[in-house]
Amino acid sequence: MNQYIEINDGQFIHLAMVKRLRPITEKERDSLSALGKHVDANKFSTRIDRKDGTKTYAQETVDEIASNGIALIQVQNDAFIPRDNIIQAKNISEKDRAGFAERTGRPMPNGFKSEIETKAGKVLCKSDAASVMHSIGYPYQPQTARPQAAEQQTPDAKTASPEMSLAEQRDAVVAKSKPRSKSNGREHPRER
């Protein structure tokens, strides 16, 4: 497993320094463009939040970073943390919510169910702690790795419901791919 994320043609960041990474937003891209003509904001794809509170922008997408051997755990729709950075996860209590409001002067945003402690700091998550710990065994799979598998699937497997378990999806694919006789009702030679 890689211990460094390589970005921007030769820049390396140790995983222990990475708090969270996610795709860059258009608002962030506009802010970067406002820095001046010397900044080509369109070349950046990913924002990396670091342990020291700074941000680094990478040309590589989250999928490209994951494809380079970095196991990522998806903690929100668009936020990821390196799997090897996870120390612990705990569900957020009402006491935690009150403490957050006291420390920051604003309520904790809705939807957060757990807090993940990483080597680079704490990250709020919309999944419960048990789900986070379970997902450690199933890191994020890059979208760029999926098209080949999708091309090999039958049309029914492509439209399988996301609520179906992997076993149910597998069984549906197997059932559709069983060989069928092309005898047009004629008796098979071995059956005579």
PDB file of C-alpha atoms in Angstrom:
ATOM      1  CA  MET A   1       0.000   0.000   0.000  1.00  0.00           C
ATOM      2  CA  ASN A   2       1.287   3.444  -0.896  1.00  0.00           C
ATOM      3  CA  GLN A   3       2.126   5.735   2.015  1.00  0.00           C
ATOM      4  CA  TYR A   4       2.263   8.862  -0.173  1.00  0.00           C
ATOM      5  CA  ILE A   5      -0.177  10.500  -2.535  1.00  0.00           C
ATOM      6  CA  GLU A   6       1.601  11.671  -5.680  1.00  0.00           C
ATOM      7  CA  ILE A   7       0.014  14.707  -7.308  1.00  0.00           C
ATOM      8  CA  ASN A   8       0.824  17.517  -9.723  1.00  0.00           C
ATOM      9  CA  ASP A   9       3.723  15.833 -11.526  1.00  0.00           C
ATOM     10  CA  GLY A  10       6.056  15.055  -8.653  1.00  0.00           C
ATOM     11  CA  GLN A  11       4.530  16.463  -5.461  1.00  0.00           C
ATOM     12  CA  PHE A  12       4.211  13.883  -2.673  1.00  0.00           C
ATOM     13  CA  ILE A  13       2.047  14.149   0.451  1.00  0.00           C
ATOM     14  CA  HIS A  14       2.350  11.568   3.230  1.00  0.00           C
ATOM     15  CA  LEU A  15      -1.006   9.930   3.991  1.00  0.00           C
ATOM     16  CA  ALA A  16      -0.705  10.801   7.682  1.00  0.00           C
ATOM     17  CA  MET A  17      -0.928  14.481   6.664  1.00  0.00           C
ATOM     18  CA  VAL A  18      -4.174  14.041   4.681  1.00  0.00           C
ATOM     19  CA  LYS A  19      -7.335  14.775   6.651  1.00  0.00           C
ATOM     20  CA  ARG A  20      -9.821  14.560   3.773  1.00  0.00           C
ATOM     21  CA  LEU A  21      -9.996  14.869  -0.007  1.00  0.00           C
ATOM     22  CA  ARG A  22     -12.843  15.653  -2.352  1.00  0.00           C
ATOM     23  CA  PRO A  23     -13.564  16.961  -5.848  1.00  0.00           C
ATOM     24  CA  ILE A  24     -13.088  20.707  -6.196  1.00  0.00           C
ATOM     25  CA  THR A  25     -16.302  22.755  -6.440  1.00  0.00           C
ATOM     26  CA  GLU A  26     -17.017  25.413  -9.038  1.00  0.00           C
ATOM     27  CA  LYS A  27     -17.086  28.027  -6.258  1.00  0.00           C
ATOM     28  CA  GLU A  28     -13.542  27.007  -5.244  1.00  0.00           C
ATOM     29  CA  ARG A  29     -12.460  27.041  -8.878  1.00  0.00           C
ATOM     30  CA  ASP A  30     -13.781  30.619  -9.197  1.00  0.00           C
ATOM     31  CA  SER A  31     -11.893  31.629  -6.025  1.00  0.00           C
ATOM     32  CA  LEU A  32      -8.670  30.160  -7.405  1.00  0.00           C
ATOM     33  CA  SER A  33      -9.188  31.974 -10.719  1.00  0.00           C
ATOM     34  CA  ALA A  34      -9.550  35.235  -8.818  1.00  0.00           C
ATOM     35  CA  LEU A  35      -5.958  34.845  -7.561  1.00  0.00           C
ATOM     36  CA  GLY A  36      -4.662  35.987 -10.928  1.00  0.00           C
ATOM     37  CA  LYS A  37      -3.714  34.932 -14.436  1.00  0.00           C
ATOM     38  CA  HIS A  38      -0.801  32.842 -13.135  1.00  0.00           C
ATOM     39  CA  VAL A  39      -3.289  30.347 -11.619  1.00  0.00           C
ATOM     40  CA  ASP A  40      -4.986  27.989 -14.079  1.00  0.00           C
ATOM     41  CA  ALA A  41      -7.874  26.864 -11.877  1.00  0.00           C
ATOM     42  CA  ASN A  42      -9.306  24.637 -14.610  1.00  0.00           C
ATOM     43  CA  LYS A  43      -6.429  22.188 -14.294  1.00  0.00           C
ATOM     44  CA  PHE A  44      -7.304  21.292 -10.676  1.00  0.00           C
ATOM     45  CA  SER A  45      -9.721  18.449  -9.889  1.00  0.00           C
ATOM     46  CA  THR A  46      -9.283  17.584  -6.190  1.00  0.00           C
ATOM     47  CA  ARG A  47      -8.938  19.503  -2.946  1.00  0.00           C
ATOM     48  CA  ILE A  48      -6.834  17.899  -0.220  1.00  0.00           C
ATOM     49  CA  ASP A  49      -7.389  19.142   3.345  1.00  0.00           C
ATOM     50  CA  ARG A  50      -4.210  18.679   5.366  1.00  0.00           C
ATOM     51  CA  LYS A  51      -3.491  18.080   9.037  1.00  0.00           C
ATOM     52  CA  ASP A  52      -2.154  21.613   9.530  1.00  0.00           C
ATOM     53  CA  GLY A  53      -5.366  23.182   8.202  1.00  0.00           C
ATOM     54  CA  THR A  54      -3.976  24.120   4.789  1.00  0.00           C
ATOM     55  CA  LYS A  55      -5.402  22.998   1.471  1.00  0.00           C
ATOM     56  CA  THR A  56      -3.593  21.576  -1.534  1.00  0.00           C
ATOM     57  CA  TYR A  57      -5.166  21.390  -4.969  1.00  0.00           C
ATOM     58  CA  ALA A  58      -4.367  18.444  -7.217  1.00  0.00           C
ATOM     59  CA  GLN A  59      -4.721  17.987 -10.950  1.00  0.00           C
ATOM     60  CA  GLU A  60      -5.579  14.329 -10.401  1.00  0.00           C
ATOM     61  CA  THR A  61      -9.177  13.262  -9.781  1.00  0.00           C
ATOM     62  CA  VAL A  62     -10.223  11.274  -6.716  1.00  0.00           C
ATOM     63  CA  ASP A  63     -10.552   8.253  -9.038  1.00  0.00           C
ATOM     64  CA  GLU A  64      -6.991   8.678 -10.317  1.00  0.00           C
ATOM     65  CA  ILE A  65      -5.657   8.954  -6.773  1.00  0.00           C
ATOM     66  CA  ALA A  66      -7.539   5.793  -5.744  1.00  0.00           C
ATOM     67  CA  SER A  67      -6.305   4.000  -8.892  1.00  0.00           C
ATOM     68  CA  ASN A  68      -2.729   4.673  -7.802  1.00  0.00           C
ATOM     69  CA  GLY A  69      -3.030   2.359  -4.805  1.00  0.00           C
ATOM     70  CA  ILE A  70      -4.523   4.725  -2.226  1.00  0.00           C
ATOM     71  CA  ALA A  71      -7.370   2.997  -0.356  1.00  0.00           C
ATOM     72  CA  LEU A  72     -10.049   5.616   0.277  1.00  0.00           C
ATOM     73  CA  ILE A  73     -13.146   5.410   2.457  1.00  0.00           C
ATOM     74  CA  GLN A  74     -16.113   7.488   1.312  1.00  0.00           C
ATOM     75  CA  VAL A  75     -17.471   9.404   4.318  1.00  0.00           C
ATOM     76  CA  GLN A  76     -19.911  11.672   2.464  1.00  0.00           C
ATOM     77  CA  ASN A  77     -21.214  11.876  -1.094  1.00  0.00           C
ATOM     78  CA  ASP A  78     -18.069  13.628  -2.241  1.00  0.00           C
ATOM     79  CA  ALA A  79     -15.602  13.372   0.670  1.00  0.00           C
ATOM     80  CA  PHE A  80     -13.004  10.649   1.203  1.00  0.00           C
ATOM     81  CA  ILE A  81     -10.370   9.832   3.796  1.00  0.00           C
ATOM     82  CA  PRO A  82      -7.389   7.500   3.442  1.00  0.00           C
ATOM     83  CA  ARG A  83      -8.281   4.152   5.019  1.00  0.00           C
ATOM     84  CA  ASP A  84      -4.879   3.824   6.712  1.00  0.00           C
ATOM     85  CA  ASN A  85      -5.465   7.108   8.576  1.00  0.00           C
ATOM     86  CA  ILE A  86      -8.516   5.907  10.485  1.00  0.00           C
ATOM     87  CA  ILE A  87      -7.860   5.523  14.205  1.00  0.00           C
ATOM     88  CA  GLN A  88     -11.432   5.197  15.482  1.00  0.00           C
ATOM     89  CA  ALA A  89     -15.038   6.111  14.767  1.00  0.00           C
ATOM     90  CA  LYS A  90     -17.771   6.960  17.272  1.00  0.00           C
ATOM     91  CA  ASN A  91     -21.408   7.900  17.001  1.00  0.00           C
ATOM     92  CA  ILE A  92     -22.228  11.534  17.730  1.00  0.00           C
ATOM     93  CA  SER A  93     -24.244  12.046  20.916  1.00  0.00           C
ATOM     94  CA  GLU A  94     -26.470  14.959  21.875  1.00  0.00           C
ATOM     95  CA  LYS A  95     -23.712  15.994  24.279  1.00  0.00           C
ATOM     96  CA  ASP A  96     -21.261  16.106  21.340  1.00  0.00           C
ATOM     97  CA  ARG A  97     -23.706  18.267  19.361  1.00  0.00           C
ATOM     98  CA  ALA A  98     -24.057  20.691  22.276  1.00  0.00           C
ATOM     99  CA  GLY A  99     -20.281  20.844  22.686  1.00  0.00           C
ATOM    100  CA  PHE A 100     -19.850  21.581  18.973  1.00  0.00           C
ATOM    101  CA  ALA A 101     -22.350  24.447  19.211  1.00  0.00           C
ATOM    102  CA  GLU A 102     -20.569  25.795  22.290  1.00  0.00           C
ATOM    103  CA  ARG A 103     -17.116  25.647  20.665  1.00  0.00           C
ATOM    104  CA  THR A 104     -18.080  27.045  17.263  1.00  0.00           C
ATOM    105  CA  GLY A 105     -21.059  29.268  18.060  1.00  0.00           C
ATOM    106  CA  ARG A 106     -23.224  27.451  15.516  1.00  0.00           C
ATOM    107  CA  PRO A 107     -25.172  24.204  15.527  1.00  0.00           C
ATOM    108  CA  MET A 108     -23.650  21.057  14.056  1.00  0.00           C
ATOM    109  CA  PRO A 109     -24.927  20.637  10.483  1.00  0.00           C
ATOM    110  CA  ASN A 110     -27.763  18.133  10.135  1.00  0.00           C
ATOM    111  CA  GLY A 111     -27.118  14.641   8.884  1.00  0.00           C
ATOM    112  CA  PHE A 112     -23.836  13.911  10.630  1.00  0.00           C
ATOM    113  CA  LYS A 113     -24.043  10.667  12.597  1.00  0.00           C
ATOM    114  CA  SER A 114     -20.445   9.910  13.530  1.00  0.00           C
ATOM    115  CA  GLU A 115     -17.041  11.415  14.095  1.00  0.00           C
ATOM    116  CA  ILE A 116     -13.982   9.730  12.652  1.00  0.00           C
ATOM    117  CA  GLU A 117     -10.651  10.294  14.323  1.00  0.00           C
ATOM    118  CA  THR A 118      -7.815  10.143  11.809  1.00  0.00           C
ATOM    119  CA  LYS A 119      -4.065  10.640  12.092  1.00  0.00           C
ATOM    120  CA  ALA A 120      -4.667  14.090  10.576  1.00  0.00           C
ATOM    121  CA  GLY A 121      -7.643  15.191  12.683  1.00  0.00           C
ATOM    122  CA  LYS A 122     -11.357  14.615  13.190  1.00  0.00           C
ATOM    123  CA  VAL A 123     -13.813  14.307  10.300  1.00  0.00           C
ATOM    124  CA  LEU A 124     -17.615  14.347  10.580  1.00  0.00           C
ATOM    125  CA  CYS A 125     -19.432  11.596   8.701  1.00  0.00           C
ATOM    126  CA  LYS A 126     -23.024  11.009   7.596  1.00  0.00           C
ATOM    127  CA  SER A 127     -22.803   7.234   8.260  1.00  0.00           C
ATOM    128  CA  ASP A 128     -22.895   5.692  11.721  1.00  0.00           C
ATOM    129  CA  ALA A 129     -19.655   4.452  13.302  1.00  0.00           C
ATOM    130  CA  ALA A 130     -20.388   0.756  12.653  1.00  0.00           C
ATOM    131  CA  SER A 131     -20.903   1.453   8.922  1.00  0.00           C
ATOM    132  CA  VAL A 132     -17.643   3.394   8.753  1.00  0.00           C
ATOM    133  CA  MET A 133     -15.703   0.583  10.385  1.00  0.00           C
ATOM    134  CA  HIS A 134     -17.372  -1.978   8.100  1.00  0.00           C
ATOM    135  CA  SER A 135     -16.429   0.067   5.012  1.00  0.00           C
ATOM    136  CA  ILE A 136     -12.733  -0.189   5.910  1.00  0.00           C
ATOM    137  CA  GLY A 137     -12.804  -3.655   4.365  1.00  0.00           C
ATOM    138  CA  TYR A 138     -14.416  -2.299   1.190  1.00  0.00           C
ATOM    139  CA  PRO A 139     -12.551   0.833   0.069  1.00  0.00           C
ATOM    140  CA  TYR A 140     -13.851   3.114  -2.679  1.00  0.00           C
ATOM    141  CA  GLN A 141     -13.600   1.668  -6.175  1.00  0.00           C
ATOM    142  CA  PRO A 142     -12.690   4.249  -8.814  1.00  0.00           C
ATOM    143  CA  GLN A 143     -15.300   4.933 -11.494  1.00  0.00           C
ATOM    144  CA  THR A 144     -12.585   4.563 -14.145  1.00  0.00           C
ATOM    145  CA  ALA A 145     -12.198   0.894 -13.171  1.00  0.00           C
ATOM    146  CA  ARG A 146     -15.914   0.127 -13.596  1.00  0.00           C
ATOM    147  CA  PRO A 147     -16.712   0.676 -17.309  1.00  0.00           C
ATOM    148  CA  GLN A 148     -15.103  -2.588 -18.459  1.00  0.00           C
ATOM    149  CA  ALA A 149     -17.188  -4.594 -16.015  1.00  0.00           C
ATOM    150  CA  ALA A 150     -20.340  -2.704 -17.025  1.00  0.00           C
ATOM    151  CA  GLU A 151     -19.765  -3.522 -20.697  1.00  0.00           C
ATOM    152  CA  GLN A 152     -19.660  -7.231 -19.874  1.00  0.00           C
ATOM    153  CA  GLN A 153     -22.921  -7.196 -17.932  1.00  0.00           C
ATOM    154  CA  THR A 154     -26.246  -8.179 -19.410  1.00  0.00           C
ATOM    155  CA  PRO A 155     -28.804  -5.376 -19.881  1.00  0.00           C
ATOM    156  CA  ASP A 156     -30.782  -6.676 -16.877  1.00  0.00           C
ATOM    157  CA  ALA A 157     -27.695  -6.590 -14.641  1.00  0.00           C
ATOM    158  CA  LYS A 158     -26.998  -2.985 -15.648  1.00  0.00           C
ATOM    159  CA  THR A 159     -30.427  -1.979 -14.408  1.00  0.00           C
ATOM    160  CA  ALA A 160     -30.222  -3.974 -11.167  1.00  0.00           C
ATOM    161  CA  SER A 161     -31.590  -2.105  -8.224  1.00  0.00           C
ATOM    162  CA  PRO A 162     -28.952  -0.592  -5.923  1.00  0.00           C
ATOM    163  CA  GLU A 163     -31.006  -1.960  -3.006  1.00  0.00           C
ATOM    164  CA  MET A 164     -30.186  -5.509  -4.175  1.00  0.00           C
ATOM    165  CA  SER A 165     -27.369  -7.149  -2.283  1.00  0.00           C
ATOM    166  CA  LEU A 166     -24.252  -8.142  -4.179  1.00  0.00           C
ATOM    167  CA  ALA A 167     -25.318 -11.787  -3.911  1.00  0.00           C
ATOM    168  CA  GLU A 168     -28.748 -10.982  -5.388  1.00  0.00           C
ATOM    169  CA  GLN A 169     -27.142  -9.010  -8.227  1.00  0.00           C
ATOM    170  CA  ARG A 170     -24.735 -11.900  -8.886  1.00  0.00           C
ATOM    171  CA  ASP A 171     -27.608 -14.402  -8.927  1.00  0.00           C
ATOM    172  CA  ALA A 172     -29.547 -12.206 -11.371  1.00  0.00           C
ATOM    173  CA  VAL A 173     -26.550 -12.053 -13.709  1.00  0.00           C
ATOM    174  CA  VAL A 174     -25.952 -15.814 -13.468  1.00  0.00           C
ATOM    175  CA  ALA A 175     -29.623 -16.567 -14.162  1.00  0.00           C
ATOM    176  CA  LYS A 176     -29.586 -14.382 -17.277  1.00  0.00           C
ATOM    177  CA  SER A 177     -26.342 -15.868 -18.572  1.00  0.00           C
ATOM    178  CA  LYS A 178     -27.320 -19.574 -18.374  1.00  0.00           C
ATOM    179  CA  PRO A 179     -27.062 -21.182 -21.825  1.00  0.00           C
ATOM    180  CA  ARG A 180     -30.326 -21.793 -23.624  1.00  0.00           C
ATOM    181  CA  SER A 181     -31.019 -24.501 -26.153  1.00  0.00           C
ATOM    182  CA  LYS A 182     -31.274 -23.360 -29.766  1.00  0.00           C
ATOM    183  CA  SER A 183     -33.085 -26.504 -30.913  1.00  0.00           C
ATOM    184  CA  ASN A 184     -36.334 -24.692 -31.847  1.00  0.00           C
ATOM    185  CA  GLY A 185     -38.338 -27.392 -30.099  1.00  0.00           C
ATOM    186  CA  ARG A 186     -36.486 -30.236 -31.762  1.00  0.00           C
ATOM    187  CA  GLU A 187     -35.176 -33.071 -29.695  1.00  0.00           C
ATOM    188  CA  HIS A 188     -31.518 -32.799 -28.669  1.00  0.00           C
ATOM    189  CA  PRO A 189     -29.370 -35.555 -30.308  1.00  0.00           C
ATOM    190  CA  ARG A 190     -28.328 -36.969 -26.913  1.00  0.00           C
ATOM    191  CA  GLU A 191     -31.912 -37.221 -25.720  1.00  0.00           C
ATOM    192  CA  ARG A 192     -32.928 -39.784 -28.416  1.00  0.00           C
TER     193      ARG A 192
END
